[in-house]
Short mmCIF file of C-alpha atoms and ligand atoms in Angstrom, two decimals:
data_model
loop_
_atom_site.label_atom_id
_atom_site.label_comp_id
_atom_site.label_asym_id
_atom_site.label_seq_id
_atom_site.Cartn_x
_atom_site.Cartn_y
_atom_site.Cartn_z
CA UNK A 2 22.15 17.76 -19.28
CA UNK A 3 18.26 16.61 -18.42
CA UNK A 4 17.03 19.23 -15.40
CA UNK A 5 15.13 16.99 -13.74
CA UNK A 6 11.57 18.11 -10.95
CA UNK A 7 11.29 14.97 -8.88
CA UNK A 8 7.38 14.60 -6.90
CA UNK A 9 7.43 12.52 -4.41
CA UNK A 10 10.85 12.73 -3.22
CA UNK A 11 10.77 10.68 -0.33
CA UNK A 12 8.39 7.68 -1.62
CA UNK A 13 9.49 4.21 -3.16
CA UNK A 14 9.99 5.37 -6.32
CA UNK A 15 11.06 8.91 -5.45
CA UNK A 16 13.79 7.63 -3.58
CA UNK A 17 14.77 4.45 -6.12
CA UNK A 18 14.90 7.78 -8.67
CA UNK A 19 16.91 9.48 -6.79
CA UNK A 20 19.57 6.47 -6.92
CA UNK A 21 19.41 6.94 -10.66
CA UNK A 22 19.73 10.55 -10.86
CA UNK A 23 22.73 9.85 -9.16
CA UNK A 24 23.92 7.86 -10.97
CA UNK A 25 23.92 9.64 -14.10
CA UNK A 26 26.25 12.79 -14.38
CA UNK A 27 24.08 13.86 -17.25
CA UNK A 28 20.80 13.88 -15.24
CA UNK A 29 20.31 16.90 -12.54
CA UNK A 30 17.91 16.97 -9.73
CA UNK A 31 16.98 20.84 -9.90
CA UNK A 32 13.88 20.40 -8.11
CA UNK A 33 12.52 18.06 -5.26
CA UNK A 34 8.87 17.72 -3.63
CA UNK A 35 7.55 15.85 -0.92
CA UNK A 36 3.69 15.73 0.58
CA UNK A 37 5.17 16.25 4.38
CA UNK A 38 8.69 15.13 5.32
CA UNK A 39 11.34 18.23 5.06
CA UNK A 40 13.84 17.20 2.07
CA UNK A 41 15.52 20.83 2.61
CA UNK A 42 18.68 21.08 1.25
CA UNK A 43 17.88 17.58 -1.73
CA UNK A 44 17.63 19.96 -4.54
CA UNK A 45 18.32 23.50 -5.38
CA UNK A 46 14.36 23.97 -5.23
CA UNK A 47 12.73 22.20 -2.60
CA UNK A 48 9.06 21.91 -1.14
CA UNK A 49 6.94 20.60 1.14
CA UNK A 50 3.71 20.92 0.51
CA UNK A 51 1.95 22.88 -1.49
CA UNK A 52 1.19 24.11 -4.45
CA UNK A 53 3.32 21.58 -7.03
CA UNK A 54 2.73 23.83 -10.06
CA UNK A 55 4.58 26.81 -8.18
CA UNK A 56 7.53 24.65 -7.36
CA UNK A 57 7.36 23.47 -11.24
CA UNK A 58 7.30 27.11 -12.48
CA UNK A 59 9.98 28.19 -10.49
CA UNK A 60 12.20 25.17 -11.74
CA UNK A 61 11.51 25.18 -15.57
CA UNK A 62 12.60 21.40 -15.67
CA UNK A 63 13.12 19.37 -18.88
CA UNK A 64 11.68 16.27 -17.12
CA UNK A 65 8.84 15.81 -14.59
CA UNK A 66 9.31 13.15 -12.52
CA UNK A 67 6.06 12.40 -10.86
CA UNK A 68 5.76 10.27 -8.27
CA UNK A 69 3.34 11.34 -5.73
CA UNK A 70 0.75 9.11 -5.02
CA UNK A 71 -2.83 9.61 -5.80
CA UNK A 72 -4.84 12.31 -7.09
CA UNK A 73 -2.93 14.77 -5.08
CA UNK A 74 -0.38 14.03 -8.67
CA UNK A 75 -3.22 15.53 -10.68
CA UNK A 76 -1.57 18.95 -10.92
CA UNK A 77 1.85 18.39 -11.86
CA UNK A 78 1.06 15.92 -14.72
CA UNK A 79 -1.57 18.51 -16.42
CA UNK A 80 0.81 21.15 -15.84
CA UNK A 81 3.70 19.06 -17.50
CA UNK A 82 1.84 17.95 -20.25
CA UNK A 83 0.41 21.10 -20.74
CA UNK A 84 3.65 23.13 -20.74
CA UNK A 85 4.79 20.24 -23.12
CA UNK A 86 7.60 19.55 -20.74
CA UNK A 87 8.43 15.78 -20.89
CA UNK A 88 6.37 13.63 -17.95
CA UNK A 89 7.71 10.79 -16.53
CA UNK A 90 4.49 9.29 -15.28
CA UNK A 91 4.32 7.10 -12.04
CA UNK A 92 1.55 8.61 -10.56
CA UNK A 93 -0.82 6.37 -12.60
CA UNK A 94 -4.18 8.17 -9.93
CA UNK A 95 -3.62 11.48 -12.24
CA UNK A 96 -4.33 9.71 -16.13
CA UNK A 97 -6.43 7.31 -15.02
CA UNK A 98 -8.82 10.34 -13.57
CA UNK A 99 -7.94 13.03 -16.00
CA UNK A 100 -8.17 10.55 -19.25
CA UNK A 101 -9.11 12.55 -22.33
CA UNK A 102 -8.51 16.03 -20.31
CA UNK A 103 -4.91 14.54 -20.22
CA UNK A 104 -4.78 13.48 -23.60
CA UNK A 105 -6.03 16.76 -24.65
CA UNK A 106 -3.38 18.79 -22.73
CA UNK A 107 -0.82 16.44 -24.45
CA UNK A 108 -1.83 17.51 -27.38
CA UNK A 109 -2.02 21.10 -27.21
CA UNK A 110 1.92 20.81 -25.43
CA UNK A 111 2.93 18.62 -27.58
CA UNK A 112 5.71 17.24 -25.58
CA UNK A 113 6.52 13.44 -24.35
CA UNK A 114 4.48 11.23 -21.95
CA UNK A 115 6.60 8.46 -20.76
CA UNK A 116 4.81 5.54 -19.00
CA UNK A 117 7.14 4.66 -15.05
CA UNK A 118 4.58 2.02 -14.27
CA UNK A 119 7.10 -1.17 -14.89
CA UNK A 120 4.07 -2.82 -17.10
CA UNK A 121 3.70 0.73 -19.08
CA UNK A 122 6.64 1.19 -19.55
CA UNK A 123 7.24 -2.61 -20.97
CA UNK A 124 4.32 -1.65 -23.46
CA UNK A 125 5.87 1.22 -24.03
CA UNK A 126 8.98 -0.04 -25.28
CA UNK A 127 6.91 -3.30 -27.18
CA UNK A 128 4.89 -0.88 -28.71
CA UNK A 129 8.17 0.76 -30.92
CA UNK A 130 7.97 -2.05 -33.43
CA UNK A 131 4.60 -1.22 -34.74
CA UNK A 132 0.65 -0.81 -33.91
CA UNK A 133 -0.10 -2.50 -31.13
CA UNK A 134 -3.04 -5.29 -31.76
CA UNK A 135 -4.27 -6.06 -28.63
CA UNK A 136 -2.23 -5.80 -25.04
CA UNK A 137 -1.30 -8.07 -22.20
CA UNK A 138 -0.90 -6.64 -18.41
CA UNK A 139 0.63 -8.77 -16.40
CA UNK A 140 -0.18 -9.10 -12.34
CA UNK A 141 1.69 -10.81 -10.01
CA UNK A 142 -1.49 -11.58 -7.78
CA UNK A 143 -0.78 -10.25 -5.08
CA UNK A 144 -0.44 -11.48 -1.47
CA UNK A 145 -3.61 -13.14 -1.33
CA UNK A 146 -3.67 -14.42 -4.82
CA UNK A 147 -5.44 -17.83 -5.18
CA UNK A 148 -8.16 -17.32 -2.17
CA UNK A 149 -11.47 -16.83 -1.92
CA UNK A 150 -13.86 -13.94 0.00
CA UNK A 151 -14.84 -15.85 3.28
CA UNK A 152 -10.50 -16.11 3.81
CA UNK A 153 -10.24 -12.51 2.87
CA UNK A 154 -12.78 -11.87 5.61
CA UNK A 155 -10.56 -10.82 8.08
CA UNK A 156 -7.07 -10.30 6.50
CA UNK A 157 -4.87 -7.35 7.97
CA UNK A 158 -3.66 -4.59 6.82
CA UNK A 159 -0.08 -6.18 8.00
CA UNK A 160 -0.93 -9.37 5.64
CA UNK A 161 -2.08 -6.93 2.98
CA UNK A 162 1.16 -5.04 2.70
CA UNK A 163 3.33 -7.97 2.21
CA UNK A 164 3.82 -8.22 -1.49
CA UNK A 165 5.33 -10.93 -3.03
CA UNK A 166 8.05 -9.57 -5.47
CA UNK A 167 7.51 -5.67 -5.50
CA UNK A 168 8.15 -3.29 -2.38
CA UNK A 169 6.45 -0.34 -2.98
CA UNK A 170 4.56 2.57 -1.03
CA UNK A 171 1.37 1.22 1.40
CA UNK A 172 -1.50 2.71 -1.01
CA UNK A 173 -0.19 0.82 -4.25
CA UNK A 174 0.91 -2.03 -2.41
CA UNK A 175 -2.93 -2.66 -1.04
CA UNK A 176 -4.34 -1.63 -4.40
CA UNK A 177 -1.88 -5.22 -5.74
CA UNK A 178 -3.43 -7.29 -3.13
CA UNK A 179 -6.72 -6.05 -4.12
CA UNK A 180 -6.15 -6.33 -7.97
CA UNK A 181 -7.36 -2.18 -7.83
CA UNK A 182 -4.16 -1.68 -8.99
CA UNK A 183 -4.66 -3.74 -12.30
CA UNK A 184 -7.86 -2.14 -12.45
CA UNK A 185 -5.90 1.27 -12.67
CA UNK A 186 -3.13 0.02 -15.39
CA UNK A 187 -6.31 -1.30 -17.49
CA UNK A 188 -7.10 2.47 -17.07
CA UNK A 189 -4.06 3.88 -17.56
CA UNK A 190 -3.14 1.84 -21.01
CA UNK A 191 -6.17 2.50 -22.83
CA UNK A 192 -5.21 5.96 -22.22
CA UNK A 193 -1.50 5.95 -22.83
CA UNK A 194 -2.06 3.29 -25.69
CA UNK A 195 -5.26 4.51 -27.57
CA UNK A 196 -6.58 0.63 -27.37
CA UNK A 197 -10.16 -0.14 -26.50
CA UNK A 198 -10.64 -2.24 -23.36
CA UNK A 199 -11.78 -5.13 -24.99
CA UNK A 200 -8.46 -5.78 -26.33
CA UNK A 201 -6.32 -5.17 -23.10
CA UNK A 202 -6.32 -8.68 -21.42
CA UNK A 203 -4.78 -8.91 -17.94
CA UNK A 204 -3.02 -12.16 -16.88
CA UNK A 205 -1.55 -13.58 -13.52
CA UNK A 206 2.04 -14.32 -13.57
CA UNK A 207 3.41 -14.64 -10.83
CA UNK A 208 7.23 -14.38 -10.68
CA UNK A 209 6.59 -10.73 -12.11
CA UNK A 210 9.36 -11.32 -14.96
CA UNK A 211 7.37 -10.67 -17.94
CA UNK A 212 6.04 -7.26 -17.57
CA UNK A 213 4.02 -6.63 -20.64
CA UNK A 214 3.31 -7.86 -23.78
CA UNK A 215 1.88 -6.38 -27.56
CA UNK A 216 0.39 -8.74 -30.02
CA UNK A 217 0.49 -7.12 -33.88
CA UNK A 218 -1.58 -7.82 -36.32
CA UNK A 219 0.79 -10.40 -37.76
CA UNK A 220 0.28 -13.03 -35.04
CA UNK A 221 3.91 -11.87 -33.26
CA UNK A 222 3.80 -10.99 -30.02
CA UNK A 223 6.47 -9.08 -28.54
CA UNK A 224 7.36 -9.30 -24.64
CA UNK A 225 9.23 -6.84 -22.32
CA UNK A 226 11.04 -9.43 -19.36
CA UNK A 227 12.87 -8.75 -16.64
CA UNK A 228 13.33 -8.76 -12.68
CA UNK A 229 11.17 -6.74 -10.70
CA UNK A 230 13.27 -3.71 -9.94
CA UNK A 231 11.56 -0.25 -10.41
CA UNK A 232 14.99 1.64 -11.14
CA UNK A 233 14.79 -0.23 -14.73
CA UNK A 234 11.77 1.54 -16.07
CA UNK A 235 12.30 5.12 -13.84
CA UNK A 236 16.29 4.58 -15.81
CA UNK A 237 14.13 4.15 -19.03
CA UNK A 238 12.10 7.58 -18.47
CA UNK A 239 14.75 9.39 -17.05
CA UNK A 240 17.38 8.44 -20.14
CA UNK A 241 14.80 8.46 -22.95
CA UNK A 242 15.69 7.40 -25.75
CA UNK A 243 19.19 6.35 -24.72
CA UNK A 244 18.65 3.69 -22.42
CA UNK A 245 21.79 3.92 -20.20
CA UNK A 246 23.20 1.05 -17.96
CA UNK A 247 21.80 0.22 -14.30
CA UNK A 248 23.15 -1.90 -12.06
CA UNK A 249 20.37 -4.34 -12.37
CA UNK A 250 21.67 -7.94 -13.23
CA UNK A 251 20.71 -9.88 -16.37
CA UNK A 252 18.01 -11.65 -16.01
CA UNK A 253 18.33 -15.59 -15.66
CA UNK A 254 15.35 -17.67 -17.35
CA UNK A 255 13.20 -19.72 -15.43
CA UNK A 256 9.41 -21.16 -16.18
CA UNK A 257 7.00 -19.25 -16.96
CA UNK A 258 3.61 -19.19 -15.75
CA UNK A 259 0.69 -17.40 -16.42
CA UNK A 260 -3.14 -17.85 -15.24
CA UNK A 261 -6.47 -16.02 -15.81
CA UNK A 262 -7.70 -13.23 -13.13
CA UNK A 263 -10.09 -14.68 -10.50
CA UNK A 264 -12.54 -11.38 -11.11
CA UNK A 265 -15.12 -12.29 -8.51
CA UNK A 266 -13.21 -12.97 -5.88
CA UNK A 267 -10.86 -9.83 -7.06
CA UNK A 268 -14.08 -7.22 -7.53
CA UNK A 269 -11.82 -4.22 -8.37
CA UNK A 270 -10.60 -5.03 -11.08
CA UNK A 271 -13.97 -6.19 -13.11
CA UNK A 272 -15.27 -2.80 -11.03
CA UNK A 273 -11.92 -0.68 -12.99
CA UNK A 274 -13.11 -2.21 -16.39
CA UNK A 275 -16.97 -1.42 -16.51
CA UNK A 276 -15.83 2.31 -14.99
CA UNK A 277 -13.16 2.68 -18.01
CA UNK A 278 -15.53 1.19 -20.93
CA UNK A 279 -18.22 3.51 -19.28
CA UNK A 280 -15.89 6.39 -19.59
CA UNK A 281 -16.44 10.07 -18.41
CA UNK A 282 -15.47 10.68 -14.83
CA UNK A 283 -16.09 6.79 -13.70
CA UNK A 284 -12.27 6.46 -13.81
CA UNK A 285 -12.08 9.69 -11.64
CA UNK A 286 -14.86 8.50 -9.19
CA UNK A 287 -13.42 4.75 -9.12
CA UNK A 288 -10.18 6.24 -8.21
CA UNK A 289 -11.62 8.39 -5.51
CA UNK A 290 -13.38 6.10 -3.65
CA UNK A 291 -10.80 3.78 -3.85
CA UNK A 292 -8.13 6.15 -2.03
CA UNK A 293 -10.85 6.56 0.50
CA UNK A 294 -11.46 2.93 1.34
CA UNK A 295 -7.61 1.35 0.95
CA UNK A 296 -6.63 4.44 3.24
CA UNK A 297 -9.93 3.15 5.80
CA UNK A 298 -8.51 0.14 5.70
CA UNK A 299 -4.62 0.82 6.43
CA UNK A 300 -6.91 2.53 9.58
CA UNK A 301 -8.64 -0.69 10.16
CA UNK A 302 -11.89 1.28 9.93
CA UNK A 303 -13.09 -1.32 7.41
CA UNK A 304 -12.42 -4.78 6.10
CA UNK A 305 -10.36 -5.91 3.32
CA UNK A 306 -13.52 -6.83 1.21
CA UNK A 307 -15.12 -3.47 1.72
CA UNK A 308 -12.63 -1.72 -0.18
CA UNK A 309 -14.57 -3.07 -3.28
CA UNK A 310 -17.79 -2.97 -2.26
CA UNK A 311 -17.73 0.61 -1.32
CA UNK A 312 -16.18 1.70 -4.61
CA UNK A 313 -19.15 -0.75 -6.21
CA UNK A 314 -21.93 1.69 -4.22
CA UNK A 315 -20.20 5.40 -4.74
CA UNK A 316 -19.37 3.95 -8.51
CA UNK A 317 -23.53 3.32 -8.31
CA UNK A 318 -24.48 6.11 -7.00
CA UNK A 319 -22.97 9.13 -9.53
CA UNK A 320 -23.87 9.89 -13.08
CA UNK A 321 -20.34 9.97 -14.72
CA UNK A 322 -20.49 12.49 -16.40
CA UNK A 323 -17.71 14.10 -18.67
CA UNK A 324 -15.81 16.59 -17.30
CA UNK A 325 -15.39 19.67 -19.42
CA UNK A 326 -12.40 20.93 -17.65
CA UNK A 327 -10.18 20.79 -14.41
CA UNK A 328 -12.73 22.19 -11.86
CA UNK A 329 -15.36 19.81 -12.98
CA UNK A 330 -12.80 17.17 -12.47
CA UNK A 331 -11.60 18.16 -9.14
CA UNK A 332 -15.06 18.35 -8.34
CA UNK A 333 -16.05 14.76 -9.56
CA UNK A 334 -13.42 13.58 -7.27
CA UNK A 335 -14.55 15.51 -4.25
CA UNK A 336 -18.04 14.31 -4.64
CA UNK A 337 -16.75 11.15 -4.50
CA UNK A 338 -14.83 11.34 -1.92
CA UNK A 339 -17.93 12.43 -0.10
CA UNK A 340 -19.77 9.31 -1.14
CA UNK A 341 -17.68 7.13 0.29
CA UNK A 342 -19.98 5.68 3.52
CA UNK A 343 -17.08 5.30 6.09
CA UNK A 344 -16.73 6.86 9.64
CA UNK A 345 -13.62 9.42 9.47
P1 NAD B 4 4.90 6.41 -1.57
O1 NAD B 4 3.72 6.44 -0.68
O2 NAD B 4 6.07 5.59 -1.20
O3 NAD B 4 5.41 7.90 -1.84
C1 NAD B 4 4.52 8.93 -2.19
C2 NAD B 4 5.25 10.24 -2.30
O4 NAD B 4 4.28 11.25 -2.64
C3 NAD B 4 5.93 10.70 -1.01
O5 NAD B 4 7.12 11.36 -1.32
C4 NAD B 4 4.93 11.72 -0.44
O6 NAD B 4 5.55 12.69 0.39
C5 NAD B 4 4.42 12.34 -1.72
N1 NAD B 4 3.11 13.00 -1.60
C6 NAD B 4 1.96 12.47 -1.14
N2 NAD B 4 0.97 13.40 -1.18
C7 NAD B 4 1.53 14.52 -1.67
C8 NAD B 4 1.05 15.82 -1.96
N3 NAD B 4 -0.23 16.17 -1.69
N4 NAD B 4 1.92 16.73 -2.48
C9 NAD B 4 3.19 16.39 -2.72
N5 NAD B 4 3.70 15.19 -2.48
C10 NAD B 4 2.89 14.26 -1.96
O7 NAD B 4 4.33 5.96 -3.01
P2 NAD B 4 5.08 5.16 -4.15
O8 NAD B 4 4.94 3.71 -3.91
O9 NAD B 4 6.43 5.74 -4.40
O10 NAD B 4 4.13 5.46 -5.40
C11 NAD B 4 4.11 6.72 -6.05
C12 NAD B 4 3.28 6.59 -7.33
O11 NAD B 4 3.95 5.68 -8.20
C13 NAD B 4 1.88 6.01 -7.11
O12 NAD B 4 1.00 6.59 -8.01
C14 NAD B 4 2.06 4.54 -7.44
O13 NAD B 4 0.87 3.95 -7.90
C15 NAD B 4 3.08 4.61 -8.55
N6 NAD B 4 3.87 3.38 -8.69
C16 NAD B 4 4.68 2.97 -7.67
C17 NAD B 4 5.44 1.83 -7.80
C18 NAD B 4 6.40 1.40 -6.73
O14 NAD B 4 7.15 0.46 -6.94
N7 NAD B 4 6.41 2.03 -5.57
C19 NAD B 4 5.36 1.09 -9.00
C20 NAD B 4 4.54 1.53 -10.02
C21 NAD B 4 3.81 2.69 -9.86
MG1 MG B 5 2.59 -1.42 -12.24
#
């Protein structure tokens, strides 16, 4: 039996794990968070709100499943990885701003950090057969992939939110159409992965079928391909290192594109790279503002193209510094926050 904490209950990919929990008579949901809808009665330990660490210390679970969205996940992944207790890792917001304090914690638990992200976890499983070369993200563009600024002008939060070939929660679902949330992966590998950025490329591909790829040293290059369906890699994390079934179909091959990221048009991710080679707390403070503006925008206090340019100015406008610990970190992000120049 895997005793299972599940943050983020009620999102997209709390509620897709949820499916697979069920599934699984040797998985058990022992503990269940949300942010504010009641879930009473999901789990044997439930909460709304909160502290997450309490709930997590109360449940003593073999796997963290967390899936909260933004830095409000900070807590539960330091805690996990900390306690050495095995994190499933969707909340992406947490690594990217935590980086080496994450790493750190890791290493002083000692226990598993298992990539949810589908393009992570693709990596992830690529990265078995040896030491990974260089990587490949793959993006599916986005909504708006193929325009430029002046017809991004005026886009609507509406247009913003339709994705392509992923449904997912509003936040990361704005952060694909603005390519933020490539910017974030870029992040997030170079953590998980130990690679420098220079040698984690991020392509286009539309259909969103080949979710990663890791080129070794002997010119093979290994991809991870499949449909689009988040249950596969939150089955993956859940089941590690079993892999059981889903009831996703096998995949039926089709062409096969891929293109180069239009990075001036698409600011945030270009922004997400200089941030992560600069290091110290410009991941944190990139992240930050960014939750800031894409939540202005779902408000329609600001324009699709601000997003980036008001991450560009707070990204300008702090020192970076390293964080020695949590509080500095936590404080990093509040300052941030604070930055941000938008009405509330
Ligand atoms: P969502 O908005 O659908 O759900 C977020 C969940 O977090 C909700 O249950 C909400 O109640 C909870 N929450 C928010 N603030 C909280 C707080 N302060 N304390 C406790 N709980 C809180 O988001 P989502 O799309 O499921 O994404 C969750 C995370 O997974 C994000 O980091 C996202 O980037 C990542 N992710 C999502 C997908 C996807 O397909 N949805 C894919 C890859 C990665
Ligand atoms: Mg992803």
């Amino acid at each position: 039996m895997k005793r299972i904490a599940l943050l983020g209950a009620t999102g997209s990919i709390g509620r897709q794990a949820i499916e697979v929990i069920d599934a699984h008579s040797e998985l058990e949901l022992v503990a269940a968070a949300s942010g504010s809808q009641r879930i009473d009665g999901l789990a044997p330990l439930t909460q709304t709100g909160g502290d997450l660490t309490d709930l997590l210390e109360r449940a003593r679970p073999d796997v963290v499943l967390n899936a909260v969205v933004g830095f409000a996940g900070l807590s539960p992944t330091m805690w996990a990885l900390e306690h050495g207790v095995t994190l499933a890792l969707a909340n992406k917001e947490s690594l990217v701003a935590a980086g080496e304090l994450a790493l750190r914690a890791q290493e002083r638990g000692g226990g598993e950090l298992i990539p949810v992200d589908s393009e992570h976890s693709a990596l992830f499983q690529c990265a078995k057969l040896g030491e990974p070369e260089s990587l490949v993200l793959t993006a599916s563009g986005g909504p708006f992939r193929g325009r430029v600024p002046d017809e991004l002008q005026t886009v609507t939060p509406e247009q913003a939110l339709a994705h392509p070939t992923w449904s997912m929660g509003p936040k990361v679902t704005i952060d694909s159409a603005t390519l933020a949330n490539k910017g974030l992966e870029l992040i997030e590998a170079h953590f998980l992965f130990g690679v420098s950025y220079e040698r984690i490329e991020v392509v286009i591909h539309p259909p969103s079928i080949v979710h990663g790829l890791v080129r070794f040293r002997d010119g093979a290059t290994i991809a991870h391909l499949g449909y689009p369906d988040m249950r596969v890699p939150i089955s993956y994390a859940l089941t590690y290192p079993d892999r059981a079934a889903t009831s996703v179909p096998p995949l039926e091959l089709t062409t096969l594109e891929f293109h180069p990221p239009d990075v001036e048009t698409f600011r945030l991710l270009a922004l997400a790279r200089d941030a992560g080679e600069r290091g110290g707390t410009y991941p944190c403070v990139y992240n930050a503002a960014n939750e800031v503006a894409v939540q202005a925008f779902l408000e329609r206090r600001i324009g699709f193209l601000e997003i980036a340019s008001l991450v560009e100015d707070v990204l300008g406008s702090v020192d970076g510094a390293a964080a020695r610990d949590l509080d500095e970190l936590v404080e990093a992000d509040r300052r941030a926050r604070d930055l941000v120049a938008v009405a509330r």
